[in-house]
XYZ file of C-alpha atoms in Angstrom:
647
model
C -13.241 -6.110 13.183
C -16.148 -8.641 11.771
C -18.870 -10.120 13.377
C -18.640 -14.255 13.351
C -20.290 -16.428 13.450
C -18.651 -20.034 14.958
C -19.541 -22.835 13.989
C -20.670 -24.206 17.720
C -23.996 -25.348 18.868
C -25.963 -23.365 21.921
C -24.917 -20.260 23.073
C -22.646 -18.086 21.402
C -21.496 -14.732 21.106
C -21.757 -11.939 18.113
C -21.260 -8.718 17.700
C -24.740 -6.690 16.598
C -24.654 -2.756 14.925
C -27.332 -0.439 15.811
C -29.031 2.016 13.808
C -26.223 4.199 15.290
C -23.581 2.804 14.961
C -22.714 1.703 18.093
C -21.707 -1.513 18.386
C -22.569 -3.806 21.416
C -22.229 -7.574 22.677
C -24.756 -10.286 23.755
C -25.138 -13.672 24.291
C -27.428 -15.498 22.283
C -28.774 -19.447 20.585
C -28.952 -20.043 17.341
C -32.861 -18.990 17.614
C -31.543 -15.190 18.095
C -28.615 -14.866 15.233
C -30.399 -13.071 12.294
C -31.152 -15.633 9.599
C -30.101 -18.127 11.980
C -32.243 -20.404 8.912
C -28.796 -20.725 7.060
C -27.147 -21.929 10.112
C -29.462 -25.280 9.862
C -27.707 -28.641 8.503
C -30.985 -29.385 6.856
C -30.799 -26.010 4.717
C -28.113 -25.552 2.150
C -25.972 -22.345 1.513
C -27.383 -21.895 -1.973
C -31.177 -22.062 -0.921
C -30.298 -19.925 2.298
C -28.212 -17.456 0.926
C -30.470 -15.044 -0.008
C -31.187 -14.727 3.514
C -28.001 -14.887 5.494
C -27.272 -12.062 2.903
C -29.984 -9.414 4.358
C -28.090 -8.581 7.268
C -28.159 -5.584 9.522
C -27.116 -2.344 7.424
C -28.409 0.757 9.350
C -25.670 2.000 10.591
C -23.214 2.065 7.225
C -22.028 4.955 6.018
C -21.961 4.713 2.583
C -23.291 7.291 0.522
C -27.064 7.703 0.338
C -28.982 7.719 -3.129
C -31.299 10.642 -3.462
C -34.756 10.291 -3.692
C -36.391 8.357 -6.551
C -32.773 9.068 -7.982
C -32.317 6.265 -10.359
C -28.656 4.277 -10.396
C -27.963 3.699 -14.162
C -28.676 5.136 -17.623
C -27.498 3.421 -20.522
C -24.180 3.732 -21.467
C -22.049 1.537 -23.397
C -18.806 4.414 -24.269
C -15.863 5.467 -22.528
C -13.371 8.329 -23.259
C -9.803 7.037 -23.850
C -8.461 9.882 -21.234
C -11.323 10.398 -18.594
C -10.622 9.691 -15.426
C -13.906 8.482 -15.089
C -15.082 5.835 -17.374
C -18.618 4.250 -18.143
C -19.444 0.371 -18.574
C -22.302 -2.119 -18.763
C -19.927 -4.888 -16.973
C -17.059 -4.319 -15.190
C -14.502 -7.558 -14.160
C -11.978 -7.436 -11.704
C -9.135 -9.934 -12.627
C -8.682 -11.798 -16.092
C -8.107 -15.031 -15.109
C -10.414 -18.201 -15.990
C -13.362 -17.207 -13.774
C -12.870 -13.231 -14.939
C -12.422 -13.663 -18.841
C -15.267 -16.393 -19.166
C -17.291 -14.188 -17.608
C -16.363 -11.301 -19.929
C -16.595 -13.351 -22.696
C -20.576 -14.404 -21.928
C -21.780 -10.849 -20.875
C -20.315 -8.898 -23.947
C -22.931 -10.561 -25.779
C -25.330 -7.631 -24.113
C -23.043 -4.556 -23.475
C -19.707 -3.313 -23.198
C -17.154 -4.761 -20.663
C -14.136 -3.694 -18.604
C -11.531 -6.373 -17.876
C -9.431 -4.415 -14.971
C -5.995 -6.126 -14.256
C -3.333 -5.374 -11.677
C -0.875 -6.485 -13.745
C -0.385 -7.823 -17.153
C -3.351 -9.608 -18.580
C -1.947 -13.198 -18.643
C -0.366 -12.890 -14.978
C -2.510 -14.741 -12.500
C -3.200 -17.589 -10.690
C -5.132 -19.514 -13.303
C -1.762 -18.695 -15.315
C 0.206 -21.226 -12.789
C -2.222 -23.974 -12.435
C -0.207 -27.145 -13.095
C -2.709 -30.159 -13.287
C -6.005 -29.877 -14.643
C -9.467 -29.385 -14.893
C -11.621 -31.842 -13.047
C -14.826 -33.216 -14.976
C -16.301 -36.122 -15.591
C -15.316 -37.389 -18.985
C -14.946 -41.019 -19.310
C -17.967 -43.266 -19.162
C -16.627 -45.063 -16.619
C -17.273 -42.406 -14.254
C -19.741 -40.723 -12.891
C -21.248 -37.571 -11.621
C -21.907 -38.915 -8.389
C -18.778 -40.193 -7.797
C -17.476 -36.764 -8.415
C -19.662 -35.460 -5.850
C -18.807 -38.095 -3.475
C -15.135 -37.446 -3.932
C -15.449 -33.921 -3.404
C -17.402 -34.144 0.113
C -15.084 -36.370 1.537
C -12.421 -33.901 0.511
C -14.226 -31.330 1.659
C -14.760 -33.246 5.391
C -18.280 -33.014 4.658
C -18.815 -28.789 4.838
C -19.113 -28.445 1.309
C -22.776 -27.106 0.351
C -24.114 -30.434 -1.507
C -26.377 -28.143 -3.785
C -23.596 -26.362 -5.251
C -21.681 -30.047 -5.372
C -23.840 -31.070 -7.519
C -24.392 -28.268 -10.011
C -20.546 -28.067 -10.867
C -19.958 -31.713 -10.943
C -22.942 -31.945 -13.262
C -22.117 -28.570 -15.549
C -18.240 -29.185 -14.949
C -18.423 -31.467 -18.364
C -20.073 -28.798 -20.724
C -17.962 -26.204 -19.429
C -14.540 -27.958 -20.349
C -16.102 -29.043 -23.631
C -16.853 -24.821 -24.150
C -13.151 -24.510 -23.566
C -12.163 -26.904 -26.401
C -14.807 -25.416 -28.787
C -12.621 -22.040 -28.049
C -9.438 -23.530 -28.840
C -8.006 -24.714 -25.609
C -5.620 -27.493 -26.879
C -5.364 -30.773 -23.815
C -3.548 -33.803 -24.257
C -5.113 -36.474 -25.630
C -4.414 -40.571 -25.713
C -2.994 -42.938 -27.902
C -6.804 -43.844 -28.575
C -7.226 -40.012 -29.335
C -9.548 -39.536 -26.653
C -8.438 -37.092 -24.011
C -6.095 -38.177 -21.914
C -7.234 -37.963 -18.276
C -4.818 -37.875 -14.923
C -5.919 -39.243 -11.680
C -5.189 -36.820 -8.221
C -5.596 -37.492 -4.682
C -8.762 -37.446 -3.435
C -10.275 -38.898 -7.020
C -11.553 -42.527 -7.573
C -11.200 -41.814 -11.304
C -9.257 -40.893 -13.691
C -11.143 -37.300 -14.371
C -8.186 -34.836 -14.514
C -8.202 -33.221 -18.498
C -4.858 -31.581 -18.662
C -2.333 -29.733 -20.699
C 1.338 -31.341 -19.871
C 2.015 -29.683 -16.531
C 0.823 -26.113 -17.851
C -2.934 -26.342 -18.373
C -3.409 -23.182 -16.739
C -1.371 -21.320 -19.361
C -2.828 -23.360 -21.977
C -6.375 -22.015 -20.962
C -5.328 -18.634 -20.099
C -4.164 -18.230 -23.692
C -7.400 -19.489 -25.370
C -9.199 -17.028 -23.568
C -7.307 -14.340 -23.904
C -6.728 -14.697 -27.468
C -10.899 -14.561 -27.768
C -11.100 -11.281 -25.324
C -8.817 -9.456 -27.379
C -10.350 -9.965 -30.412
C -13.736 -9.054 -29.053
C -14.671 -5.252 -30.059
C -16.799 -5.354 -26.709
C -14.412 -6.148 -24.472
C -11.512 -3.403 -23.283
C -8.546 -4.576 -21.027
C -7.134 -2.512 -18.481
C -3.640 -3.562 -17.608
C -1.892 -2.217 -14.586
C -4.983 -0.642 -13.038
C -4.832 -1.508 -9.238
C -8.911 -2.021 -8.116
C -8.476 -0.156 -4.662
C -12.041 -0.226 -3.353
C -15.852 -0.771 -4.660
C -17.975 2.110 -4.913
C -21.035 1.695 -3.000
C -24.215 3.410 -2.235
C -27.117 2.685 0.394
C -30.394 2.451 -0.997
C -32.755 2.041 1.845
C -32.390 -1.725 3.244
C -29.757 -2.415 -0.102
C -25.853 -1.943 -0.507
C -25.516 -1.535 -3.902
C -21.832 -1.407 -6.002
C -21.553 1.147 -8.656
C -18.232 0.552 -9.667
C -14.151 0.578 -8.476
C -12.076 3.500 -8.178
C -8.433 2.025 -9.911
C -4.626 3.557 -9.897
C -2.691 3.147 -13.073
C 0.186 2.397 -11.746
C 2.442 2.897 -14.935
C 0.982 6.357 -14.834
C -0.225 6.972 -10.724
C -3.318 8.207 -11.872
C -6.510 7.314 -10.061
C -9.457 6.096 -12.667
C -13.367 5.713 -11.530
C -14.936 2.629 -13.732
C -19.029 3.069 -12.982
C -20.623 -0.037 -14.139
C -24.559 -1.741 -13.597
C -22.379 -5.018 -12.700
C -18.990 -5.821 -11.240
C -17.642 -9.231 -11.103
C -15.015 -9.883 -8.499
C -12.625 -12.394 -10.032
C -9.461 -11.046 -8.363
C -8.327 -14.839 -7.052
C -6.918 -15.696 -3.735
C -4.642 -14.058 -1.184
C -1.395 -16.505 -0.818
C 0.796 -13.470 -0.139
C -0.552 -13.578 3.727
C 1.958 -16.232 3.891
C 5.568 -16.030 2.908
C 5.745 -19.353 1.126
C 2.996 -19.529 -1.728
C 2.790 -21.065 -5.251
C 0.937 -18.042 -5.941
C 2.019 -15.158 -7.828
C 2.931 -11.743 -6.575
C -0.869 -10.400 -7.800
C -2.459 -12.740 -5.140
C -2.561 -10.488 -2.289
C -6.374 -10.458 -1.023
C -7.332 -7.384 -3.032
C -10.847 -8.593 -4.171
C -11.574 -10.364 -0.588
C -10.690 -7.028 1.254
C -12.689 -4.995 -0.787
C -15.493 -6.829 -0.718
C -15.464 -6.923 3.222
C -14.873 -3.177 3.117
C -17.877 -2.551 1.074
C -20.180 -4.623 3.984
C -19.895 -8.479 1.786
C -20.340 -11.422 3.952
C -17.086 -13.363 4.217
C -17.278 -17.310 4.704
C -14.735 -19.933 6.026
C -11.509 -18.087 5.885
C -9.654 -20.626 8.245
C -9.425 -22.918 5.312
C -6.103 -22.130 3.733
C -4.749 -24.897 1.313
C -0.916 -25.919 1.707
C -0.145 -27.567 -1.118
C 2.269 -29.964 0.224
C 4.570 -30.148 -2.759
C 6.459 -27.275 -3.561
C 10.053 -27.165 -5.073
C 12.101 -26.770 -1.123
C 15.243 -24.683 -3.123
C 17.416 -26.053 -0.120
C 17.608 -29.123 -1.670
C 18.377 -28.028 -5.273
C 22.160 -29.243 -5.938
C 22.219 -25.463 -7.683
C 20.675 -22.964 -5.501
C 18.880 -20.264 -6.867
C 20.729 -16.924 -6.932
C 18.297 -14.766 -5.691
C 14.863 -15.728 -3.577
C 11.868 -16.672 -5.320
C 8.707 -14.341 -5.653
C 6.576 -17.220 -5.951
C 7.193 -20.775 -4.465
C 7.972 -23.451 -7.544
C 4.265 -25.850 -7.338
C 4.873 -29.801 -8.173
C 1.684 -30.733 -9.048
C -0.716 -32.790 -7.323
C -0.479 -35.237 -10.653
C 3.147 -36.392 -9.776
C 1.538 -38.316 -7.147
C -1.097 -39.204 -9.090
C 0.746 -40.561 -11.822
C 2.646 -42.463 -9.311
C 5.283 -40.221 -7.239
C 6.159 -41.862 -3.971
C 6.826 -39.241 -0.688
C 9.981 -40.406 1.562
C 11.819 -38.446 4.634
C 15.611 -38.366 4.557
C 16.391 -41.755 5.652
C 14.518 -43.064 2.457
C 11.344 -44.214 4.258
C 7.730 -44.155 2.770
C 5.783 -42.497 5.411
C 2.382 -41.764 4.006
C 0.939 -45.334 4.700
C 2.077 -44.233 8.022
C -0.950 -41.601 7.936
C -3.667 -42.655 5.606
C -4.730 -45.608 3.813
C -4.912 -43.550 0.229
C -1.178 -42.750 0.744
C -0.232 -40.291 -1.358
C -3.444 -40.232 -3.267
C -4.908 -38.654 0.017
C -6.702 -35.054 0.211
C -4.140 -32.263 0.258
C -5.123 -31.482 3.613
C -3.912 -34.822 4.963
C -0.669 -35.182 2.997
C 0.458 -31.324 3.837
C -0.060 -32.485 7.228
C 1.611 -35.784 7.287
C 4.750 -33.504 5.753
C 4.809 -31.230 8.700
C 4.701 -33.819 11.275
C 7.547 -35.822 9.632
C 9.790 -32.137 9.315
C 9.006 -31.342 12.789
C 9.726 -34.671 13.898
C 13.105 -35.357 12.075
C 14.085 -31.725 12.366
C 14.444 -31.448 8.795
C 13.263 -28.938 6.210
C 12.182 -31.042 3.277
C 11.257 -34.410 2.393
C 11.715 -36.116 -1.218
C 8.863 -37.111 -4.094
C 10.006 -39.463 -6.237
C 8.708 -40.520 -9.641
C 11.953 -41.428 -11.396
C 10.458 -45.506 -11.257
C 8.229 -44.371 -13.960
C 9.848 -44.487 -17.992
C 11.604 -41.702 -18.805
C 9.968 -40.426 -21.899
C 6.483 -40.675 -19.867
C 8.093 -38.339 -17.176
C 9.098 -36.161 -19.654
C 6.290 -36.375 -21.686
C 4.069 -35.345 -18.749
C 5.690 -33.504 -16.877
C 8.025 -31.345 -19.111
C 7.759 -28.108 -17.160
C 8.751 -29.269 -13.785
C 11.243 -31.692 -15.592
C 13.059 -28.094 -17.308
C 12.825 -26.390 -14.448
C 14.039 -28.430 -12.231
C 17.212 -29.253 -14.513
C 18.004 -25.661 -14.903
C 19.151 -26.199 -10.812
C 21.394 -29.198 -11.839
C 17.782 -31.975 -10.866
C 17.283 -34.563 -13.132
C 14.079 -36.257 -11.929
C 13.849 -38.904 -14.493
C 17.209 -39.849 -12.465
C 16.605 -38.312 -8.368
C 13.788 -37.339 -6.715
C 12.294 -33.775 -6.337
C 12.867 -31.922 -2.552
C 9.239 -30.628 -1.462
C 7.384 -28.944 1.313
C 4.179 -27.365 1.937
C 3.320 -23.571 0.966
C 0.264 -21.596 1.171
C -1.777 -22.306 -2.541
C -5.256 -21.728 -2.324
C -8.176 -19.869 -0.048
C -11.222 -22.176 0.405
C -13.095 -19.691 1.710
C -14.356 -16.108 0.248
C -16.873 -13.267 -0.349
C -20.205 -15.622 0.225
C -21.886 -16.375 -3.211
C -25.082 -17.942 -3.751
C -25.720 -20.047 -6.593
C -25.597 -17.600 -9.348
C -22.483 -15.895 -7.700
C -24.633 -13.446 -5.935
C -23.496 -11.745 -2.893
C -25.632 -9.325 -0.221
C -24.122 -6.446 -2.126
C -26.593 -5.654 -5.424
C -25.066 -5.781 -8.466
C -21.545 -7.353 -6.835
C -21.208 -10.708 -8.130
C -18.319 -13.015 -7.641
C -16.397 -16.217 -9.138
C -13.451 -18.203 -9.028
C -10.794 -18.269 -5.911
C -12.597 -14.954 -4.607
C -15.413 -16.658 -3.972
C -16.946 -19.031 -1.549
C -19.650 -20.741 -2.862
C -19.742 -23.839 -0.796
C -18.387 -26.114 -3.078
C -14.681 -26.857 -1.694
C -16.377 -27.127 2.214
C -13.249 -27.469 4.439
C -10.342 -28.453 1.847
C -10.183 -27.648 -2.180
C -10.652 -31.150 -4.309
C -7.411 -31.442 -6.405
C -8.054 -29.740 -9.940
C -12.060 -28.264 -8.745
C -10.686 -25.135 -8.464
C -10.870 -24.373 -12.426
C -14.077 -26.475 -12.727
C -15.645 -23.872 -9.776
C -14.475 -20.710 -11.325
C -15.923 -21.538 -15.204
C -19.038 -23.000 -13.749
C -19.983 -20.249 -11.291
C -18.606 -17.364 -14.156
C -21.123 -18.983 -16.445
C -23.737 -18.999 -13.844
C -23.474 -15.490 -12.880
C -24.025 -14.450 -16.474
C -27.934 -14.512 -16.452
C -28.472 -12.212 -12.982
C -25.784 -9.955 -14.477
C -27.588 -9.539 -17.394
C -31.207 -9.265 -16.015
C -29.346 -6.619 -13.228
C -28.172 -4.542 -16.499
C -31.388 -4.578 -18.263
C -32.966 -3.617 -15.257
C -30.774 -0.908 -14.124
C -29.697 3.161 -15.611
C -27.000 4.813 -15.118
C -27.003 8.203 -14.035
C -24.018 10.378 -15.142
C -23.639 11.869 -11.456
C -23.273 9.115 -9.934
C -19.130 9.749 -10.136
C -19.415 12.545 -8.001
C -21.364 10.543 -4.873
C -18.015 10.013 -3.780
C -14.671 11.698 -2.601
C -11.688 10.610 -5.133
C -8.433 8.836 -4.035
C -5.425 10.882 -4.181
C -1.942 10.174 -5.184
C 0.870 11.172 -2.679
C 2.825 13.565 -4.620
C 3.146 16.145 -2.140
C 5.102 13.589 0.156
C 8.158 13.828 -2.203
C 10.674 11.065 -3.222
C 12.136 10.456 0.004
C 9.140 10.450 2.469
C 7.812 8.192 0.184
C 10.873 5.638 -0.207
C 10.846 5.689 3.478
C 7.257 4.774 3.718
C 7.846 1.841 0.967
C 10.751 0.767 2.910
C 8.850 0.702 6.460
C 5.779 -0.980 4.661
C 8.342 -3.489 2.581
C 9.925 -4.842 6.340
C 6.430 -4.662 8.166
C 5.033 -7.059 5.177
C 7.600 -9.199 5.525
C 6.762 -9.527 9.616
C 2.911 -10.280 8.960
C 4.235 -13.604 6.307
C 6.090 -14.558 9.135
C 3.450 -13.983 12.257
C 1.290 -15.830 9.589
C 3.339 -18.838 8.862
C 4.553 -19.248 12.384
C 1.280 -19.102 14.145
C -1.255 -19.385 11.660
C -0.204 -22.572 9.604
C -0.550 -25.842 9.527
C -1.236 -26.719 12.476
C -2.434 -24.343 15.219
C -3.573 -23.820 18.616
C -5.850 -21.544 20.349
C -2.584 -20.079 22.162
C -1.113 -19.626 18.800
C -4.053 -17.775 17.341
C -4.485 -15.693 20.018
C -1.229 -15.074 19.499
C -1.109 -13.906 16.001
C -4.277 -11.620 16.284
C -2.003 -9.750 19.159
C 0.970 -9.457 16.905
C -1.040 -8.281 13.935
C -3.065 -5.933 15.690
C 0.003 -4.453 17.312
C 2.035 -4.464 13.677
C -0.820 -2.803 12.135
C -1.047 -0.353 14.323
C 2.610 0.873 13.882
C 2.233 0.273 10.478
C -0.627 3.016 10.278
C 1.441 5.398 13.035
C 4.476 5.470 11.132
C 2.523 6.148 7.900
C 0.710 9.071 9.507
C 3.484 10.508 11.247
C 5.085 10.579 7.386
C 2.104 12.681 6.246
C 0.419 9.871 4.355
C -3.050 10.414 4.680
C -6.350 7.816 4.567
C -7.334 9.130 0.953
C -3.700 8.547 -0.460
C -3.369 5.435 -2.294
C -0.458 3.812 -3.620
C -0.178 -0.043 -4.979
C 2.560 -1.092 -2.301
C -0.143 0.743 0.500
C -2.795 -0.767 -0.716
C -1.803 -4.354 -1.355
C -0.635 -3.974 2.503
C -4.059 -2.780 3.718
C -5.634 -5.831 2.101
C -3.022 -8.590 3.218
C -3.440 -6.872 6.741
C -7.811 -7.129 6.412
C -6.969 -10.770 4.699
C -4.713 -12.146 7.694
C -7.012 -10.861 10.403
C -10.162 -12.486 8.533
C -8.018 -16.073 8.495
C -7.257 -15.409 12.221
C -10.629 -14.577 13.392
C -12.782 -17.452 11.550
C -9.756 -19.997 12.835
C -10.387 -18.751 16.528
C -14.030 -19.315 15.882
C -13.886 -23.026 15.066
C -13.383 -25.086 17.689
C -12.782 -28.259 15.771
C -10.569 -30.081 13.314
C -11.991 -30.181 10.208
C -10.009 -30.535 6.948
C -7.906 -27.625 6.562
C -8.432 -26.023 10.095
C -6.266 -28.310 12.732
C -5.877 -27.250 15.942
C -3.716 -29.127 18.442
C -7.157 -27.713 21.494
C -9.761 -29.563 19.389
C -8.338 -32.296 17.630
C -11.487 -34.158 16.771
C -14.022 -33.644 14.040
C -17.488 -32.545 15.934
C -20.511 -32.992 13.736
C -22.484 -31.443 15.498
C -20.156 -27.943 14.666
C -20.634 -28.850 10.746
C -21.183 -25.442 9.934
C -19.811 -22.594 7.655
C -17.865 -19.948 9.285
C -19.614 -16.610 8.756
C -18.315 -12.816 8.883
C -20.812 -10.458 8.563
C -20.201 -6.541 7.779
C -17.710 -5.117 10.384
C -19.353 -1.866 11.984
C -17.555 1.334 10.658
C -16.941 2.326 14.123
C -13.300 2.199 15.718
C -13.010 0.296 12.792
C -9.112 -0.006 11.371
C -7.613 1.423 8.350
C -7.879 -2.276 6.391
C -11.418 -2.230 7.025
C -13.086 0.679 5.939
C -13.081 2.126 2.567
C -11.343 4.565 1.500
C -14.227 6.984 0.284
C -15.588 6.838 3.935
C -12.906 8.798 5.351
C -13.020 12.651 5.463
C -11.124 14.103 2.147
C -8.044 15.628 3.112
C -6.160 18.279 1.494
């Protein structure tokens, strides 16, 4: 499926394309892996990227540009009811990293905001705690940094440390000057939580809902820009790409309405991937439903270099409903998150028997990284056979619970919890991807004119584990990075009109009827549900090599029927449908996860592993996954417009 590249010193193996497309195997040191340069410790990601990025390409099949054929002319208009539509900037997703983004570059063009579902529904829309930023002269930048290294077990890419701990500040204060209301002290300065992993106080907030808070600034400035055009309900099914000599270029994203199952072409200079994470691998995730890998899949699909995918965040405190005195009537799409500030405002973890066990584990307690406190959680559940344990913050005053907490408090009330009175049952679910489509330090990927921000991305900052409450801090710093190369691509760059018909269009199954196609939904609804499980039974917390191997077996084997029984129903590779498609993407997600956890042959942060339990510096390296060849490639992994158009 990919070709990576472990993180292990002398010989390894990778997979290498030729100029045919024939793919073959060899043994090889780090002196023979192409720009083996960004595999040095002494080299960071952001200076090296540019490198690792020019990577074999001869034998993809995308379309060709003609001769001296020229990509772009200028063209800032769209008609309302073309299914092909022209923009200077196209953005996948409208959360933080996406609408910041849009906001900046409409300054120079016109810009599509495409969103799977409504505008407001994504993962920057759940965030609980917080931005992270150094506000309070007490602190300091490079305390930040520090704190976010040691989160990160020391992967993170120090360069692009330092540039969001030192523009975090001016972004937040950007935010504010939009309208973005956070709570503020008694002294009238912002009011600023502590998490775990943070020797300060640094976290700026809105109650427990900052997320929504900022989600509705921006939004509120995106619709009221004349520049800026929102496309609700358009699925983004795969990136248009052309081959222009040693370059992959992106020229857009073919879409499905899915209110109206037609497909829509958006051609565009610049595309921003901003599509967030892919929690929805897993079947317990404080994500919501929209999180299912699109942008990640995509991007592998149209030959982007993946990094780190074995580092999947658990947050370990989720709402367990089992230990709700009212259950819920009906499951939940999206696990309930209890922010990490509970436990920095003072929330205290016990098991059952009423027993503080995090001292157990680490000195911090339950101020420690996520990575250690999700896994502290699963050893005392596996040990004790039980299936949640209990955070308690009801020592703390009432009216300051209440006060800071008020959307956890109301929630967890509406299930008969009062947790100014009892503490709150928790347990770990899948909440974040540390690792992405590989960005340099102006969100650049290998791909021209693909540029990327936010959860999507890996741009070396989280390393092995996410920082409590850096995750907003990356996406606005790396959105407002990205704004200058977009811009200078544009100016650069024309449009040619043609371009739309370079390749084959996705087709809507219509032909299948109404109950082929309920049969196919059904088939692909119970085979989803099988891959969450594979994925939280052998992919989790804590793994083995066994385990792994395990897992790739099982999904391999799923997908496979998965594809037979679609075929045999008369779907065909063109067809697209949102169900189908989220499916092909969680599918190209979970095998990515699976693949760069086989490849690291450590314990490092996120990534445990019963085989190597240890921390090995000498295998402090990023995880790599270059372009997968075309050939006896699956279904997940090669794009739709590469297939032969059937009738």
């Amino acid at each position: 499926m990919a070709t990576c590249v472990p993180a292990v010193s002398g010989a390894l193996h990778y997979g290498v394309t030729n100029c045919k497309g024939h793919s073959y195997r060899r043994s090889a040191s780090f002196s023979d892996v192409p720009n083996t340069g960004f595999l040095q410790k002494d080299l960071s990601w952001s200076k090296a990227v540019s490198k690792v990025l020019q990577i074999h390409r001869c034998g993809f099949s995308a379309p060709p540009l003609h001769k001296d054929q020229k990509l772009f002319k200028v063209i800032s208009s769209w008609k309302k009811d073309s299914p092909t539509k022209y923009f200077d900037f196209i953005v996948i997703g409208s959360g933080i990293a996406g609408l910041r983004y849009a906001l900046e570059v409409a300054k120079y063009g016109s810009v599509a905001v495409i969103t799977k579902a409504e505008s407001h529904e994504c993962n920057t829309n759940y965030a609980q705690g917080g931005v992270s930023a150094v506000l309070c002269p007490s602190d300091s930048v490079e305390s930040h940094i520090k704190d976010t290294i040691v989160a990160g077990a020391y992967l993170c890419d120090e360069e692009s440390v330092r540039v969001v701990c030192t523009e975090g500040p001016e972004r937040v204060r950007e935010l504010i000057a939009m309208g973005a209301s956070f709570d503020h002290g008694e002294d009238g300065n912002l009011h600023l939580m502590r998490e775990g992993g943070h020797s300060h106080h640094r976290i700026v907030h809105a109650a427990d809902m900052t997320g929504k808070e900022i989600e509705r600034a921006l939004l509120k400035e995106v619709i009221s820009n004349p520049r800026i055009f929102v496309f609700e309900h358009h699925f983004a099914i795969d990136l248009l790409t052309c081959q222009d000599r040693s370059d992959m270029i992106c020229l857009g994203v073919d879409t499905l309405n899915s209110k109206t199952l037609e497909v829509i072409r958006f051609l565009s200079k610049v595309t921003l991937l901003a599509s967030g994470g892919a929690g929805h691998i897993y079947p317990k995730t404080t994500n919501p439903l929209v999180a299912t890998g699109d942008g990640i899949a995509m991007a592998h699909r149209a030959q982007a270099v993946i990094s780190n995918m074995e580092f999947v965040q658990f947050h370990p405190t989720a709402l367990a409903d089992e230990g709700l005195p009212i259950k819920p009537t009906k499951p939940r799409e999206n696990a309930f998150l209890i922010t990490e500030a509970v436990r920095g405002d003072g929330g205290i973890l016990y098991n059952f028997g009423m027993e503080r066990f995090m001292p157990l584990y680490d000195e911090r307690a339950e101020l420690a990284p996520r990575d250690v406190v999700a896994r502290s959680i699963d050893d005392q559940l596996k040990k004790r056979h039980e299936k949640y344990v209990l955070l308690d913050i009801s020592h703390k005053p009432k009216e300051e619970i209440l006060s800071h907490f008020p959307n956890i408090a109301s929630t967890c009330l509406q299930y008969g919890l009062d947790i100014t009175r009892r503490p709150i049952p928790v347990v770990p679910a899948a909440h974040y991807m540390c690792g992405g489509v590989q960005a340099g330090l102006q969100g650049e990927t290998n791909v021209k004119g693909l540029y990327v921000a936010g959860e999507v991305a890996c741009t070396g900052l989280h390393g092995a584990n996410r920082l409590a409450s850096n995750s907003l801090l990356e996406a606005l710093v790396f959105a407002r990075r990205a704004v200058q190369p977009s811009v200078d691509h544009m100016k650069g760059s024309s449009l040619d009109l043609t371009a739309s018909n370079l390749w084959p269009r996705p087709v809507v199954p219509l032909p299948l009827g109404s109950n082929v196609t309920d049969k196919i939904m059904s088939t692909t609804k119970e085979l989803r549900a099988e891959l969450q499980s594979i994925m939280w039974d052998y992919v989790g917390i804590v793994r083995s090599t066994m385990r792994l191997e395990t897992a790739e077996q099982k999904i391999g084997s799923l997908e496979a029927k998965w594809e037979e029984s679609l075929f045999q129903h008369g779907w065909k590779p063109t067809m697209v449908g949102p169900e189908i498609c989220e499916m092909r993407n969680l599918f190209c997600c979970a095998k990515l996860v699976v693949s760069s956890a086989l490849s690291r042959h450590e314990s490092r942060g996120l990534h445990y592993t019963v085989d190597f339990p240890y921390l090995e510096e000498s295998k402090r390296l990023p995880t790599i996954i270059f372009p997968s060849s075309p050939v006896n490639s699956t279904w997940s992994s090669r794009q739709l417009h590469k297939q032969p158009m059937y009738q």
